[in-house]
PDB file of C-alpha atoms in Angstrom:
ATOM      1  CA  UNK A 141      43.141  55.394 -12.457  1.00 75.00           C
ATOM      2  CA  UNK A 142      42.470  58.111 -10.489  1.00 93.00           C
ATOM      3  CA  UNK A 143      45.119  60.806 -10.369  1.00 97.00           C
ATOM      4  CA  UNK A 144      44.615  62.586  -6.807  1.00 98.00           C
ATOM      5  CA  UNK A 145      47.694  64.780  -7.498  1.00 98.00           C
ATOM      6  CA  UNK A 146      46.385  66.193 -10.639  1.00 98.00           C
ATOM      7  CA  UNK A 147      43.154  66.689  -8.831  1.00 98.00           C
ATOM      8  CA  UNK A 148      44.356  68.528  -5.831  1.00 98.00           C
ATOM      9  CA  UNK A 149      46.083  70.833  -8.562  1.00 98.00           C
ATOM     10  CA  UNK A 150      42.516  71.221 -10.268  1.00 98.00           C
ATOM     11  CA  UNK A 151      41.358  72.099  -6.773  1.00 98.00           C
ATOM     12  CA  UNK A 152      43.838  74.663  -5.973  1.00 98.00           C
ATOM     13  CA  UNK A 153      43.419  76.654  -9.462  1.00 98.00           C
ATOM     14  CA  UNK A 154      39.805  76.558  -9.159  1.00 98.00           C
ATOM     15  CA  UNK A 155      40.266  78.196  -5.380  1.00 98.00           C
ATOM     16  CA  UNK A 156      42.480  80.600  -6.741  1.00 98.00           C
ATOM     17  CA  UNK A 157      39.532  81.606  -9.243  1.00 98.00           C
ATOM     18  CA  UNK A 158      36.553  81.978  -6.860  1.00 98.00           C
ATOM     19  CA  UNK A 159      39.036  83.766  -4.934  1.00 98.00           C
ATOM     20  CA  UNK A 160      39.642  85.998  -7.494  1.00 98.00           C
ATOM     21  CA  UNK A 161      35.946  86.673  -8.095  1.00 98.00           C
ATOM     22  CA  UNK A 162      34.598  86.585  -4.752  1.00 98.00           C
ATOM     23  CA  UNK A 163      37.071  89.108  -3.715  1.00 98.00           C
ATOM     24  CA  UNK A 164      35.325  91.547  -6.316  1.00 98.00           C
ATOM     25  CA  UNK A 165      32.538  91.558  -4.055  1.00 98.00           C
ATOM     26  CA  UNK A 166      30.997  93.836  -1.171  1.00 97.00           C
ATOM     27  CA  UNK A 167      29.950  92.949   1.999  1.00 98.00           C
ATOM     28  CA  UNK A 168      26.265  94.096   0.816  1.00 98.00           C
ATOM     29  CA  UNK A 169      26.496  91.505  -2.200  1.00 98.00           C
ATOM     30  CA  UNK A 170      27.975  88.418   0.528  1.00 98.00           C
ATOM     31  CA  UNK A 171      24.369  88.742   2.316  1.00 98.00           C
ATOM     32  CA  UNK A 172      22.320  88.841  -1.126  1.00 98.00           C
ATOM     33  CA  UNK A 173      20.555  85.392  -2.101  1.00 98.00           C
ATOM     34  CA  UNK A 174      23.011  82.994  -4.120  1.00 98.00           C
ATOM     35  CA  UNK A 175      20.734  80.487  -6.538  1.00 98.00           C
ATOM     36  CA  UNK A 176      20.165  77.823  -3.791  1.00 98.00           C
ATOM     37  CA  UNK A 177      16.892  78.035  -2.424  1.00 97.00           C
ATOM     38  CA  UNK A 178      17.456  79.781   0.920  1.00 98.00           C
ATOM     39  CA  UNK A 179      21.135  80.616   0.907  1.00 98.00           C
ATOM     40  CA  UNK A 180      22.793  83.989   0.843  1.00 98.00           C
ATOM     41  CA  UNK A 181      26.056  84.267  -1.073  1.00 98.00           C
ATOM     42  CA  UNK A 182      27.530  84.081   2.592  1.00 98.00           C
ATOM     43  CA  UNK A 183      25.789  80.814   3.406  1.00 98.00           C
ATOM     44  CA  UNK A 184      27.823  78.899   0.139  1.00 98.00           C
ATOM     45  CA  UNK A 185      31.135  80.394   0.985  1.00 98.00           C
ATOM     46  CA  UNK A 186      30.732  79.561   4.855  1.00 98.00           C
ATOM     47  CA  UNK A 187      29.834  75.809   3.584  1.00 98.00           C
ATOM     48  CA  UNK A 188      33.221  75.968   0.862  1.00 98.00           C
ATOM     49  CA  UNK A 189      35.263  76.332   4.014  1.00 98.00           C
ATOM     50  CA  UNK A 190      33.840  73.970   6.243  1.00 98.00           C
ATOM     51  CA  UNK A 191      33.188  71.903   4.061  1.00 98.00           C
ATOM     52  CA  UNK A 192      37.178  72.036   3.364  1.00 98.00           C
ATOM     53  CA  UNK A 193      37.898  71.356   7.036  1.00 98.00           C
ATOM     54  CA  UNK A 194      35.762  68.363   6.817  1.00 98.00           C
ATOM     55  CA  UNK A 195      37.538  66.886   3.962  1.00 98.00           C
ATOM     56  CA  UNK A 196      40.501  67.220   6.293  1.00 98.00           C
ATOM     57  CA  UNK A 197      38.488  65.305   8.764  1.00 98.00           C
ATOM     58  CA  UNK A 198      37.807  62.364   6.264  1.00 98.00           C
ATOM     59  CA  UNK A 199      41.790  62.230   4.693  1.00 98.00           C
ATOM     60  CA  UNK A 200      42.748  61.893   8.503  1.00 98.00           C
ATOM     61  CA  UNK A 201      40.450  59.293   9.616  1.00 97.00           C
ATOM     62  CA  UNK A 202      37.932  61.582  11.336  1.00 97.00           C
ATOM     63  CA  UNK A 203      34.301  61.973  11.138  1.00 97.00           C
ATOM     64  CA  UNK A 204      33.648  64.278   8.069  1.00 98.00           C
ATOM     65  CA  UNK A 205      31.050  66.311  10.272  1.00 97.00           C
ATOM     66  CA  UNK A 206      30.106  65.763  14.222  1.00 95.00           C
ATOM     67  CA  UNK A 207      26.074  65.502  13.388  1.00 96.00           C
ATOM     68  CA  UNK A 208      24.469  66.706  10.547  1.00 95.00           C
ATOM     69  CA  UNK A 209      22.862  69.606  12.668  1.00 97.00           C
ATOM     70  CA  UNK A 210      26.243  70.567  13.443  1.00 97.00           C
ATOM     71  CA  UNK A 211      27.057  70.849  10.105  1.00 98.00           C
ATOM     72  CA  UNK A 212      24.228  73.150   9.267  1.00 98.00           C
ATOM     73  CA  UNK A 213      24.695  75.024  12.265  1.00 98.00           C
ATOM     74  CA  UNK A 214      28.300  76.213  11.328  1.00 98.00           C
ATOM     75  CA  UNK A 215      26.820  77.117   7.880  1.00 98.00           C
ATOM     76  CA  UNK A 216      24.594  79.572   9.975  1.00 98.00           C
ATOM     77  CA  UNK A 217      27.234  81.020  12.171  1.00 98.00           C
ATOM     78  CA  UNK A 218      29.184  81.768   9.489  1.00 98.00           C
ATOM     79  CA  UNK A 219      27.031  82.779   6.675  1.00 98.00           C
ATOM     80  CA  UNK A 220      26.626  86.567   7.956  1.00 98.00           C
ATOM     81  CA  UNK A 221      30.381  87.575   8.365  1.00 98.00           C
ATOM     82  CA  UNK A 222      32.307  90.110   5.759  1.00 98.00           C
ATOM     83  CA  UNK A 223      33.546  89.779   3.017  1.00 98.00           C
ATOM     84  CA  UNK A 224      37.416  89.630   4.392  1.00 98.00           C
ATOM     85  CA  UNK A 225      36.414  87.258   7.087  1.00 98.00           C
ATOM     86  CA  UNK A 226      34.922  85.098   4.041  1.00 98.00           C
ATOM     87  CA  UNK A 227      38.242  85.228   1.817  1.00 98.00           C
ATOM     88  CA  UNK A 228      40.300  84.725   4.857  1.00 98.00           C
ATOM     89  CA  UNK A 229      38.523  81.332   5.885  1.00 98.00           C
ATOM     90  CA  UNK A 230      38.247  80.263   2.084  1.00 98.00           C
ATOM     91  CA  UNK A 231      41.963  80.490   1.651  1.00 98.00           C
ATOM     92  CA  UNK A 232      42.893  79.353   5.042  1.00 98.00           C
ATOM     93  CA  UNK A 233      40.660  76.653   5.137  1.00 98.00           C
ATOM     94  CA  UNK A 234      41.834  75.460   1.243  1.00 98.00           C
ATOM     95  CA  UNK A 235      45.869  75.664   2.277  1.00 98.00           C
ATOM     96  CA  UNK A 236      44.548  72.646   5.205  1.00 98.00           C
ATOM     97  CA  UNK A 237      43.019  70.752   2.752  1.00 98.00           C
ATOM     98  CA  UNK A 238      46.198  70.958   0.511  1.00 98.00           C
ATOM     99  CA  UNK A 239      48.357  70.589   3.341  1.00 98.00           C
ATOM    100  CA  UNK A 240      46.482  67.538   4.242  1.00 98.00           C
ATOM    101  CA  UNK A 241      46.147  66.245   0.378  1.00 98.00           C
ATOM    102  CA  UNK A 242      50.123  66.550   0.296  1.00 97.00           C
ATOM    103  CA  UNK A 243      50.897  64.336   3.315  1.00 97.00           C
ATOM    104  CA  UNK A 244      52.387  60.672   2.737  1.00 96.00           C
ATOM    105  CA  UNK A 245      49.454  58.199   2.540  1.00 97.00           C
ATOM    106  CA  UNK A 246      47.579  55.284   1.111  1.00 97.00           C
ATOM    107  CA  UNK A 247      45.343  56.793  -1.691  1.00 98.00           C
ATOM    108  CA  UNK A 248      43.808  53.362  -2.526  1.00 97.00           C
ATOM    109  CA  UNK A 249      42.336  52.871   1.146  1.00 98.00           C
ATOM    110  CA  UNK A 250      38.434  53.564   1.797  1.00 98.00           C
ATOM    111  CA  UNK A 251      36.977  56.288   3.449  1.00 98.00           C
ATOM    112  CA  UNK A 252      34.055  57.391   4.897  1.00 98.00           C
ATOM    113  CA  UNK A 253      32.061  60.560   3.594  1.00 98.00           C
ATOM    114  CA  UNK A 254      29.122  62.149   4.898  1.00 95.00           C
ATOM    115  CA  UNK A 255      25.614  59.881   5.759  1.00 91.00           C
ATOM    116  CA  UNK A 256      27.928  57.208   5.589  1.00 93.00           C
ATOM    117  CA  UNK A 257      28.193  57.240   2.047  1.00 95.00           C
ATOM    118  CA  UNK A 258      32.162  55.309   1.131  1.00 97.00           C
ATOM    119  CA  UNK A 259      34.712  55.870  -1.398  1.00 97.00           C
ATOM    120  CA  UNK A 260      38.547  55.588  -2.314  1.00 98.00           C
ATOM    121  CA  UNK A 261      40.605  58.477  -0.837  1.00 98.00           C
ATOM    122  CA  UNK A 262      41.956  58.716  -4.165  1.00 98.00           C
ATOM    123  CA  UNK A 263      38.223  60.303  -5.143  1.00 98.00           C
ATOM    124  CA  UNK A 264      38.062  63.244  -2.467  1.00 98.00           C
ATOM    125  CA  UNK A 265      39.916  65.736  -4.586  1.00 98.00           C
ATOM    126  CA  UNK A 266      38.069  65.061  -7.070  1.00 98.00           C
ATOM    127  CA  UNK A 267      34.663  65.647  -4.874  1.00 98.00           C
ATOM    128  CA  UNK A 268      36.248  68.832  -3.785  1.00 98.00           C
ATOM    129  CA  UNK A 269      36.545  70.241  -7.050  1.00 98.00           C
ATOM    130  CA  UNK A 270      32.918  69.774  -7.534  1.00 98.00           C
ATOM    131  CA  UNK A 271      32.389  71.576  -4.633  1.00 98.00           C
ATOM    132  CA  UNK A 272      34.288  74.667  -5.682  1.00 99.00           C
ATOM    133  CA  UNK A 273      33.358  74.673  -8.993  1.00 98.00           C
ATOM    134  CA  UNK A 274      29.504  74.140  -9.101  1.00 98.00           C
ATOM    135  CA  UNK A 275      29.059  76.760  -5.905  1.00 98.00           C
ATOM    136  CA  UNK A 276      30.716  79.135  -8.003  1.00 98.00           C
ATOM    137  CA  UNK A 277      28.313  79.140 -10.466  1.00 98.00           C
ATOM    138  CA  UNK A 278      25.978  78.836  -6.860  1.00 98.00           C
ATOM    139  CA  UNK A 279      27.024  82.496  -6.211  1.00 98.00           C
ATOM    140  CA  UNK A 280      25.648  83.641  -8.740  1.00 98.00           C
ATOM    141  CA  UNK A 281      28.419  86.040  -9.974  1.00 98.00           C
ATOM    142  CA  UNK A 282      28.990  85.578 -13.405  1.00 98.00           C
ATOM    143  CA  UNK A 283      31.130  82.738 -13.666  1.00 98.00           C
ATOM    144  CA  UNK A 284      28.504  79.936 -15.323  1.00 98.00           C
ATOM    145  CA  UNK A 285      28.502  76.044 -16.254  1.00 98.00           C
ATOM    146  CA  UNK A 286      29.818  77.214 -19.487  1.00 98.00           C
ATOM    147  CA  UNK A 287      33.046  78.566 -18.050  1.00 98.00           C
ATOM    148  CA  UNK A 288      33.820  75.209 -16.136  1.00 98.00           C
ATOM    149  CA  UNK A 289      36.948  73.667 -17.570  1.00 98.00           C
ATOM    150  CA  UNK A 290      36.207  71.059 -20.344  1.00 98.00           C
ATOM    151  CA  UNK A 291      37.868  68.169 -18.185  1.00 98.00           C
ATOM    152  CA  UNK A 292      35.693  68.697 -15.159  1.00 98.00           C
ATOM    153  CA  UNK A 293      32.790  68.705 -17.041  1.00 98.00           C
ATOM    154  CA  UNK A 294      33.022  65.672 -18.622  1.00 98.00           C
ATOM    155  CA  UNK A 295      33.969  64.140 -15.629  1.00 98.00           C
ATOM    156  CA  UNK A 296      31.543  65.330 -13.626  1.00 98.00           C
ATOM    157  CA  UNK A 297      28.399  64.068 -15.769  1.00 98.00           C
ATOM    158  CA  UNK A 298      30.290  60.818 -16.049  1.00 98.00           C
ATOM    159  CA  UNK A 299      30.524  60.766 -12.182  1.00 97.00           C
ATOM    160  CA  UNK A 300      26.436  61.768 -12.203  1.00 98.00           C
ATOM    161  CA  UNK A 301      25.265  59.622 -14.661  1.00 98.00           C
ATOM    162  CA  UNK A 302      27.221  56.415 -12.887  1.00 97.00           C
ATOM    163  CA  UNK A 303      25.447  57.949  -9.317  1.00 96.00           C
ATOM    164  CA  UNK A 304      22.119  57.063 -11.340  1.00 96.00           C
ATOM    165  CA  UNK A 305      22.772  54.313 -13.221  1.00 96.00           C
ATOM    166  CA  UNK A 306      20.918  51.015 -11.632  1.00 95.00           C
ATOM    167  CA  UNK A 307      18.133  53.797  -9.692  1.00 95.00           C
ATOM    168  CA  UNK A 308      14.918  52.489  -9.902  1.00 94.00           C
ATOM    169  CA  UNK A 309      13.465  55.488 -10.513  1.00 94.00           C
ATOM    170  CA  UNK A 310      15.092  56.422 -13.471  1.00 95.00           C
ATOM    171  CA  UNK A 311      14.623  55.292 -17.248  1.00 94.00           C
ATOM    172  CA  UNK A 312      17.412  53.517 -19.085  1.00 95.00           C
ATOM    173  CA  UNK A 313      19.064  56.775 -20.293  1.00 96.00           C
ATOM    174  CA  UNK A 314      21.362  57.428 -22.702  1.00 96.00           C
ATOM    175  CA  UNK A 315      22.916  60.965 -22.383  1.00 98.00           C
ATOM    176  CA  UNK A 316      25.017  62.592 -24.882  1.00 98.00           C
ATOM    177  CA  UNK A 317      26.663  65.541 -26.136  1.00 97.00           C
ATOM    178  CA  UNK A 318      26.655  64.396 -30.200  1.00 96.00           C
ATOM    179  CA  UNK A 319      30.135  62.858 -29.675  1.00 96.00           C
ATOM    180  CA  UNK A 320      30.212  61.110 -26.431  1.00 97.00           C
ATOM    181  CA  UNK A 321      27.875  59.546 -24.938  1.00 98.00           C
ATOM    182  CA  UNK A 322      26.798  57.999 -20.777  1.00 97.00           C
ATOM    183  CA  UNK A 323      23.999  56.117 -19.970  1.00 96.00           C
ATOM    184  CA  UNK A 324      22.355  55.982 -16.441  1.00 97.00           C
ATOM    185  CA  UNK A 325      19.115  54.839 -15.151  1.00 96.00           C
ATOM    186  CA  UNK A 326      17.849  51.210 -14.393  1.00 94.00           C
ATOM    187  CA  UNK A 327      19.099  48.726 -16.211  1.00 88.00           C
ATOM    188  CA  UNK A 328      17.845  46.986 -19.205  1.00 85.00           C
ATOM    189  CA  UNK A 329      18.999  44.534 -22.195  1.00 79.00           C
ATOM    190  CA  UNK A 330      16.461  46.358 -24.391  1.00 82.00           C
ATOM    191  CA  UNK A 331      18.715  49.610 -25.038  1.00 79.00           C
ATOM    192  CA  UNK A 332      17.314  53.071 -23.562  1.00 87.00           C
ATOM    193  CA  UNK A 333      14.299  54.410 -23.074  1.00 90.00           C
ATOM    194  CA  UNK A 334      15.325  58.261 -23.753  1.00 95.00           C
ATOM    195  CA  UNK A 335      18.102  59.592 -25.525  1.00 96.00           C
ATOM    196  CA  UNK A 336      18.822  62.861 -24.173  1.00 98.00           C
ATOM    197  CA  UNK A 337      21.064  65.273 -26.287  1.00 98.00           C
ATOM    198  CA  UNK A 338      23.179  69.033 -25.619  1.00 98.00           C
ATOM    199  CA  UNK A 339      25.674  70.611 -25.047  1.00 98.00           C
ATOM    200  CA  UNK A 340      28.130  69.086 -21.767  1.00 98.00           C
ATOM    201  CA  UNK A 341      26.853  72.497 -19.609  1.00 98.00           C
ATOM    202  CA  UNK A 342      22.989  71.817 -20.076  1.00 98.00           C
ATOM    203  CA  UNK A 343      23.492  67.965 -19.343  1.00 98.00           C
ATOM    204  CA  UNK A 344      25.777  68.968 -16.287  1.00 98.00           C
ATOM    205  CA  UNK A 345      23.479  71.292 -15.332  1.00 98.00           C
ATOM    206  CA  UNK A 346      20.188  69.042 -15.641  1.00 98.00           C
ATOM    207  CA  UNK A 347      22.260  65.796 -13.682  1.00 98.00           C
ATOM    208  CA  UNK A 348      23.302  68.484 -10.909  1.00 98.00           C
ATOM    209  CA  UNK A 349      20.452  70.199 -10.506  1.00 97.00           C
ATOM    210  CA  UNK A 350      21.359  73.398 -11.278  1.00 98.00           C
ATOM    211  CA  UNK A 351      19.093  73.582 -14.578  1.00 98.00           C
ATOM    212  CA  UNK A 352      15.795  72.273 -15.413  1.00 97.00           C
ATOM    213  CA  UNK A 353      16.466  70.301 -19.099  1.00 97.00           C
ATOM    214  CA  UNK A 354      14.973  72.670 -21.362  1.00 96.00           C
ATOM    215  CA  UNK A 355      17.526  73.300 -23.367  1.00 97.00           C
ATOM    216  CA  UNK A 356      18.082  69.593 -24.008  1.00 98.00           C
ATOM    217  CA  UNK A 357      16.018  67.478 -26.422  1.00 97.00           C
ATOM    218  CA  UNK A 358      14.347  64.403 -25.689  1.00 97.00           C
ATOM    219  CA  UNK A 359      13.883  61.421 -27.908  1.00 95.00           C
ATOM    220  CA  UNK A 360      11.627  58.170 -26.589  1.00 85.00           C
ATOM    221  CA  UNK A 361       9.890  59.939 -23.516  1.00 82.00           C
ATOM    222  CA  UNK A 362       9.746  62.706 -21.102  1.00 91.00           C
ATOM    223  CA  UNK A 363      13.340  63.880 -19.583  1.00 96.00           C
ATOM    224  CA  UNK A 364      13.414  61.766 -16.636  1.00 95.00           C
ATOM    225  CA  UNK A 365      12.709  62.986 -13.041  1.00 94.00           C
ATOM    226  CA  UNK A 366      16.126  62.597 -11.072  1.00 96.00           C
ATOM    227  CA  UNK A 367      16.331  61.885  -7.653  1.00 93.00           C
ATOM    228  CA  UNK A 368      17.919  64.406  -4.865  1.00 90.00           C
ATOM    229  CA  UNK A 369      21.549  64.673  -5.327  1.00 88.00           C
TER     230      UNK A 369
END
């Protein structure tokens, strides 16, 4: 079972580290480019807050974001403000989401994410720790897929490889780190069609996006082409 408790925890200590590090920062490094295509540093920590507030939206029965282009625009607005402004809204807009985390309710009931996407209440701590961890290694700051606690690493590619498993476009896959192991892709009584092995940060990486796969080997085929996250 889930344990949203222990995640909201997990959420709050990773907070209190990007806090740490972003707060180590400039204003001139906020407005330098982060490593997603077309975001400054600014742009990632503007979405970590709203993106907060919109988890507060979904654990109280609200629309996660008005539109999509609302979404986006609020990204914009706030992308080129300083560095305090930044920390301020990143801490303020954390304490709702734990405020809201810690109210009496029922974890086991569904809600609804963004694009309509569905999932047990339980989950969206969880999902917020992904956001706070992988757009800290987003900024680009020195804080790496390496550095990610063990637990929300394994997790996390367990979490990816199930998003996967049964797409069309992907191989029966069998991804594994020389002592555990996932699979993902279509489905198939024949066993997989590529093993992939590395360490958890390179396989995390490759699911997520954030690396291409060359540090991985590939038996049976080519490293499969993964869909947009």
């Amino acid at each position: 079972m889930i344990d949203h408790g222990h995640d909201l925890a997990s959420v709050h200590a990773a907070t209190e580290r990007l806090l740490i590090a972003v707060g180590k920062l400039d204003n001139a490094s906020v407005t330098q480019p982060s490593r997603l295509p077309g975001w400054t540093r600014g742009h990632v920590l503007a979405h970590l807050a709203r993106n907060a507030d919109a988890l507060v939206n979904v654990l109280e029965g609200r629309p996660m974001y008005v539109s999509g282009d609302a979404r986006d625009a609020d990204i914009e607005r706030d992308a080129p403000r300083s560095l305090d402004v930044q920390l301020a809204d990143l801490r303020e807009s954390a304490a709702r989401l734990q405020e809201a985390g810690a109210a009496p309710a029922d974890w086991s009931r569904t809600v609804e994410l963004r694009g309509g996407v569905t999932d047990s209440a339980s989950r969206v701590p969880f999902r917020r720790w992904v956001e706070v961890e992988l757009h800290h290694v987003d900024l680009g700051i020195g804080y790496e897929l390496e550095d990610l606690p063990a637990e929300f690493t394994e997790r996390e590619i367990a979490f990816l490889a199930d998003r996967f498993a049964g797409h069309p476009d992907v191989p029966p896959t069998r991804l594994t780190d020389g002592t555990r192991a996932w699979s993902t892709g279509r489905e198939t009584d024949d066993g997989p069609e590529v093993i992939v092995t590395g360490p958890p940060a390179d396989l995390l990486g490759w699911l997520a996006g954030r690396r291409t796969g060359a540090a991985l080997t590939v038996d049976g085929a080519r490293l499969p082409v993964l869909p947009p996250l």
